[in-house]
Amino acid sequence: MKVLQVCNKPPVPTVDGGCLAMHSMTEAFLHAHVSLQVLAMETDKHPFVPEKMPPGYLKATNIEVVYVNTKINPVKAFINLFQESSYITDRFYSPEFEAKLIQLLEEESYDIVQLEGLYLTPYIDAIREKSTARIVLRAHNIESQLWERRTALVKNPLLRFWFGVLTEKLKHYEEEVIRKVDAIIPISEYDADTFHIWLRKKDVPIFTVPYCMSLPDKDDTIKPTHRTVFHIGSMDWEPNIKGVKWFIKEVWPKVLDLVPDAQLHLAGRKMKKNDPEYSGDQIIVHGEVEDALQFMQSYQVMIAPLFSGGGMKVKLIEGMATGKGIVTTPIGAEGIHMVHLKHAQIADNADDFANAVVRYFRNPGMLTDCSSNAVYLALEEHDIKKSSQRIVDFYYSLIF
């Protein structure tokens, strides 16, 4: 089987959840010995850095990269208010990228062209014209839902109106374009249900594949410090920024009232060490850390205070695999078969969130049970060894 994986940014280095989601599919294909070609956009936010790629990656993926300027242009975005198209997806269209895509399709006969997310769908017509390959949309999120949640948090009335118009156009586009692909691979059952509703009985196969990874082994030589809480994630992503600031302001003082010697450790991409923006009592800001896994295993309770965003939260999967006690929100748990008080604790207000953290501290048995159940869930549903063959089997069913 020959697969062309088309990405809106280089999958590696895996600097954010989108990169991780794309790279997990790359790893799944390579694990199943699929003949793979990766075509990726290089952007100002996500440059192509070959020296930071794993050994053998360039050869295994045959990666080709084209620069695309995806920055939001306020003038074009304003003009788009009076047009029918979706500016949010239009800004990912590039004649140069399309030319490279066509070149690859003319040079090789692919069985599957996998589009990594909605922003690659403007190229569907070019693919249809040049190839008989099955076009599969790997849906990381319901993109219009992310924008709806983002719009709801905007306080400026004019900006909220503008966001609302962009979001409505995006939703209309998203509902229509999914009818043009040959299959959809959503990352969660929640997203799959939405696609089924939108398709209105249109016969497009939907096959849910959760985020999968080569699960990290829990290092039993690293003993987590007692009464410690941590957060790690991309701190240039708005939902993380708002969630962490909410936790520091609304939740952390309540935790300290009950457990005065508790510590909060913060780390992540684009976070400066000792950043005063995240300072507070018993808070240690590590900034960007070289070994995220070691950081995670050094502390006891993982928090994911998310109130917007969508799709599957990759860091939570890693936290589950390493046996962390997890506290998150309903949106944080979205897309993961996480059961409250079995695999984690799920809370949607400051009091409940603080009580959940303290409950882990005061009830070691509960922490052990939840973390053990979380490790099992991660192994059962997110192990790349199990997922890769399921993906390939589904693709063969599309071809034959």
Short mmCIF file of N, CA, C and O in Angstrom, two decimals, residues 52-103:
data_model
loop_
_atom_site.label_atom_id
_atom_site.label_comp_id
_atom_site.label_asym_id
_atom_site.label_seq_id
_atom_site.Cartn_x
_atom_site.Cartn_y
_atom_site.Cartn_z
N LYS A 52 16.42 18.47 13.82
CA LYS A 52 15.70 18.07 15.03
C LYS A 52 14.81 16.85 14.79
O LYS A 52 14.03 16.48 15.66
N MET A 53 14.95 16.24 13.64
CA MET A 53 14.13 15.09 13.32
C MET A 53 14.84 13.80 13.75
O MET A 53 16.06 13.72 13.74
N PRO A 54 14.06 12.79 14.14
CA PRO A 54 14.66 11.53 14.61
C PRO A 54 15.54 10.89 13.54
O PRO A 54 15.30 11.08 12.34
N PRO A 55 16.53 10.13 13.95
CA PRO A 55 17.39 9.43 12.98
C PRO A 55 16.56 8.54 12.05
O PRO A 55 15.69 7.80 12.50
N GLY A 56 16.80 8.66 10.77
CA GLY A 56 16.09 7.82 9.80
C GLY A 56 14.76 8.37 9.35
O GLY A 56 14.14 7.83 8.43
N TYR A 57 14.28 9.47 9.98
CA TYR A 57 12.94 9.98 9.66
C TYR A 57 12.87 10.48 8.21
O TYR A 57 11.91 10.19 7.49
N LEU A 58 13.87 11.25 7.78
CA LEU A 58 13.86 11.82 6.44
C LEU A 58 13.78 10.73 5.37
O LEU A 58 13.01 10.83 4.41
N LYS A 59 14.56 9.67 5.57
CA LYS A 59 14.58 8.58 4.59
C LYS A 59 13.28 7.78 4.64
O LYS A 59 12.73 7.41 3.60
N ALA A 60 12.78 7.52 5.84
CA ALA A 60 11.58 6.68 5.98
C ALA A 60 10.34 7.35 5.43
O ALA A 60 9.43 6.68 4.90
N THR A 61 10.27 8.67 5.55
CA THR A 61 9.06 9.39 5.15
C THR A 61 9.18 10.06 3.78
O THR A 61 8.16 10.51 3.23
N ASN A 62 10.40 10.17 3.25
CA ASN A 62 10.63 10.89 1.98
C ASN A 62 10.02 12.29 2.02
O ASN A 62 9.47 12.77 1.02
N ILE A 63 10.07 12.94 3.15
CA ILE A 63 9.33 14.18 3.37
C ILE A 63 9.72 15.28 2.39
O ILE A 63 10.90 15.49 2.11
N GLU A 64 8.71 15.93 1.83
CA GLU A 64 8.87 17.11 0.99
C GLU A 64 8.18 18.27 1.72
O GLU A 64 7.13 18.09 2.33
N VAL A 65 8.78 19.46 1.63
CA VAL A 65 8.26 20.61 2.37
C VAL A 65 8.16 21.82 1.45
O VAL A 65 9.06 22.07 0.64
N VAL A 66 7.06 22.56 1.60
CA VAL A 66 6.85 23.80 0.83
C VAL A 66 6.45 24.90 1.80
O VAL A 66 5.55 24.69 2.64
N TYR A 67 7.08 26.06 1.69
CA TYR A 67 6.72 27.18 2.57
C TYR A 67 5.37 27.75 2.16
O TYR A 67 5.11 28.01 0.98
N VAL A 68 4.51 27.98 3.16
CA VAL A 68 3.20 28.61 2.95
C VAL A 68 3.01 29.66 4.04
O VAL A 68 3.19 29.38 5.22
N ASN A 69 2.65 30.86 3.63
CA ASN A 69 2.37 31.93 4.59
C ASN A 69 0.93 31.81 5.06
O ASN A 69 -0.01 32.16 4.34
N THR A 70 0.74 31.29 6.27
CA THR A 70 -0.60 31.07 6.80
C THR A 70 -1.00 32.14 7.83
O THR A 70 -2.03 32.00 8.49
N LYS A 71 -0.20 33.19 7.96
CA LYS A 71 -0.53 34.24 8.91
C LYS A 71 -1.85 34.90 8.54
O LYS A 71 -2.16 35.09 7.36
N ILE A 72 -2.62 35.25 9.56
CA ILE A 72 -3.89 35.93 9.32
C ILE A 72 -3.63 37.34 8.81
O ILE A 72 -2.91 38.12 9.42
N ASN A 73 -4.21 37.66 7.66
CA ASN A 73 -4.10 38.99 7.07
C ASN A 73 -5.39 39.75 7.39
O ASN A 73 -6.46 39.40 6.87
N PRO A 74 -5.33 40.76 8.25
CA PRO A 74 -6.56 41.46 8.67
C PRO A 74 -7.37 42.02 7.51
O PRO A 74 -8.60 42.00 7.54
N VAL A 75 -6.67 42.51 6.47
CA VAL A 75 -7.38 43.09 5.31
C VAL A 75 -8.15 42.00 4.57
O VAL A 75 -9.35 42.14 4.26
N LYS A 76 -7.47 40.88 4.29
CA LYS A 76 -8.14 39.78 3.60
C LYS A 76 -9.26 39.19 4.44
O LYS A 76 -10.32 38.81 3.92
N ALA A 77 -9.03 39.14 5.74
CA ALA A 77 -10.07 38.60 6.64
C ALA A 77 -11.29 39.51 6.64
O ALA A 77 -12.43 39.03 6.67
N PHE A 78 -11.07 40.84 6.59
CA PHE A 78 -12.20 41.78 6.55
C PHE A 78 -12.96 41.66 5.23
O PHE A 78 -14.20 41.61 5.21
N ILE A 79 -12.22 41.61 4.13
CA ILE A 79 -12.86 41.48 2.82
C ILE A 79 -13.69 40.21 2.74
O ILE A 79 -14.76 40.16 2.15
N ASN A 80 -13.19 39.17 3.41
CA ASN A 80 -13.88 37.87 3.38
C ASN A 80 -15.26 37.93 4.04
O ASN A 80 -16.11 37.08 3.78
N LEU A 81 -15.50 38.97 4.86
CA LEU A 81 -16.83 39.12 5.47
C LEU A 81 -17.91 39.24 4.40
O LEU A 81 -19.07 38.89 4.63
N PHE A 82 -17.51 39.72 3.20
CA PHE A 82 -18.46 39.95 2.12
C PHE A 82 -18.36 38.88 1.04
O PHE A 82 -18.91 39.04 -0.06
N GLN A 83 -17.64 37.82 1.34
CA GLN A 83 -17.49 36.71 0.39
C GLN A 83 -18.10 35.43 0.97
O GLN A 83 -18.38 35.35 2.17
N GLU A 84 -18.31 34.43 0.13
CA GLU A 84 -18.93 33.19 0.58
C GLU A 84 -17.93 32.20 1.15
O GLU A 84 -18.29 31.36 1.97
N SER A 85 -16.69 32.29 0.74
CA SER A 85 -15.70 31.29 1.14
C SER A 85 -15.31 31.47 2.61
O SER A 85 -15.60 32.49 3.23
N SER A 86 -14.62 30.45 3.14
CA SER A 86 -14.15 30.50 4.52
C SER A 86 -12.70 30.96 4.54
O SER A 86 -11.80 30.26 4.06
N TYR A 87 -12.46 32.14 5.11
CA TYR A 87 -11.10 32.65 5.16
C TYR A 87 -10.20 31.75 6.01
O TYR A 87 -9.02 31.61 5.73
N ILE A 88 -10.77 31.13 7.02
CA ILE A 88 -9.97 30.30 7.92
C ILE A 88 -9.30 29.16 7.16
O ILE A 88 -8.15 28.80 7.44
N THR A 89 -9.99 28.60 6.17
CA THR A 89 -9.39 27.53 5.36
C THR A 89 -8.67 28.10 4.14
O THR A 89 -7.65 27.55 3.70
N ASP A 90 -9.17 29.22 3.59
CA ASP A 90 -8.56 29.81 2.40
C ASP A 90 -7.09 30.14 2.61
O ASP A 90 -6.27 30.04 1.69
N ARG A 91 -6.73 30.57 3.83
CA ARG A 91 -5.35 31.01 4.06
C ARG A 91 -4.35 29.86 4.00
O ARG A 91 -3.13 30.10 3.99
N PHE A 92 -4.84 28.63 3.93
CA PHE A 92 -3.94 27.48 3.81
C PHE A 92 -3.78 27.04 2.35
O PHE A 92 -3.06 26.07 2.09
N TYR A 93 -4.45 27.75 1.44
CA TYR A 93 -4.26 27.41 0.03
C TYR A 93 -3.05 28.14 -0.53
O TYR A 93 -2.89 29.36 -0.34
N SER A 94 -2.22 27.40 -1.23
CA SER A 94 -1.01 27.97 -1.84
C SER A 94 -0.81 27.34 -3.21
O SER A 94 -0.76 26.10 -3.32
N PRO A 95 -0.68 28.13 -4.27
CA PRO A 95 -0.40 27.56 -5.60
C PRO A 95 0.89 26.74 -5.62
O PRO A 95 0.97 25.72 -6.31
N GLU A 96 1.89 27.20 -4.87
CA GLU A 96 3.17 26.47 -4.84
C GLU A 96 3.01 25.11 -4.17
O GLU A 96 3.57 24.10 -4.63
N PHE A 97 2.23 25.08 -3.08
CA PHE A 97 2.00 23.80 -2.40
C PHE A 97 1.19 22.88 -3.30
O PHE A 97 1.47 21.67 -3.38
N GLU A 98 0.20 23.42 -3.97
CA GLU A 98 -0.62 22.61 -4.88
C GLU A 98 0.23 22.05 -6.02
O GLU A 98 0.06 20.89 -6.43
N ALA A 99 1.16 22.86 -6.52
CA ALA A 99 2.04 22.40 -7.60
C ALA A 99 2.89 21.22 -7.14
O ALA A 99 3.07 20.24 -7.89
N LYS A 100 3.43 21.29 -5.94
CA LYS A 100 4.23 20.17 -5.42
C LYS A 100 3.35 18.94 -5.22
O LYS A 100 3.77 17.81 -5.52
N LEU A 101 2.14 19.12 -4.73
CA LEU A 101 1.21 18.01 -4.55
C LEU A 101 0.92 17.34 -5.88
O LEU A 101 0.96 16.10 -6.00
N ILE A 102 0.64 18.14 -6.90
CA ILE A 102 0.36 17.58 -8.23
C ILE A 102 1.58 16.84 -8.77
O ILE A 102 1.46 15.76 -9.36
N GLN A 103 2.77 17.40 -8.55
CA GLN A 103 3.99 16.74 -9.01
C GLN A 103 4.13 15.34 -8.39
O GLN A 103 4.43 14.37 -9.10
#
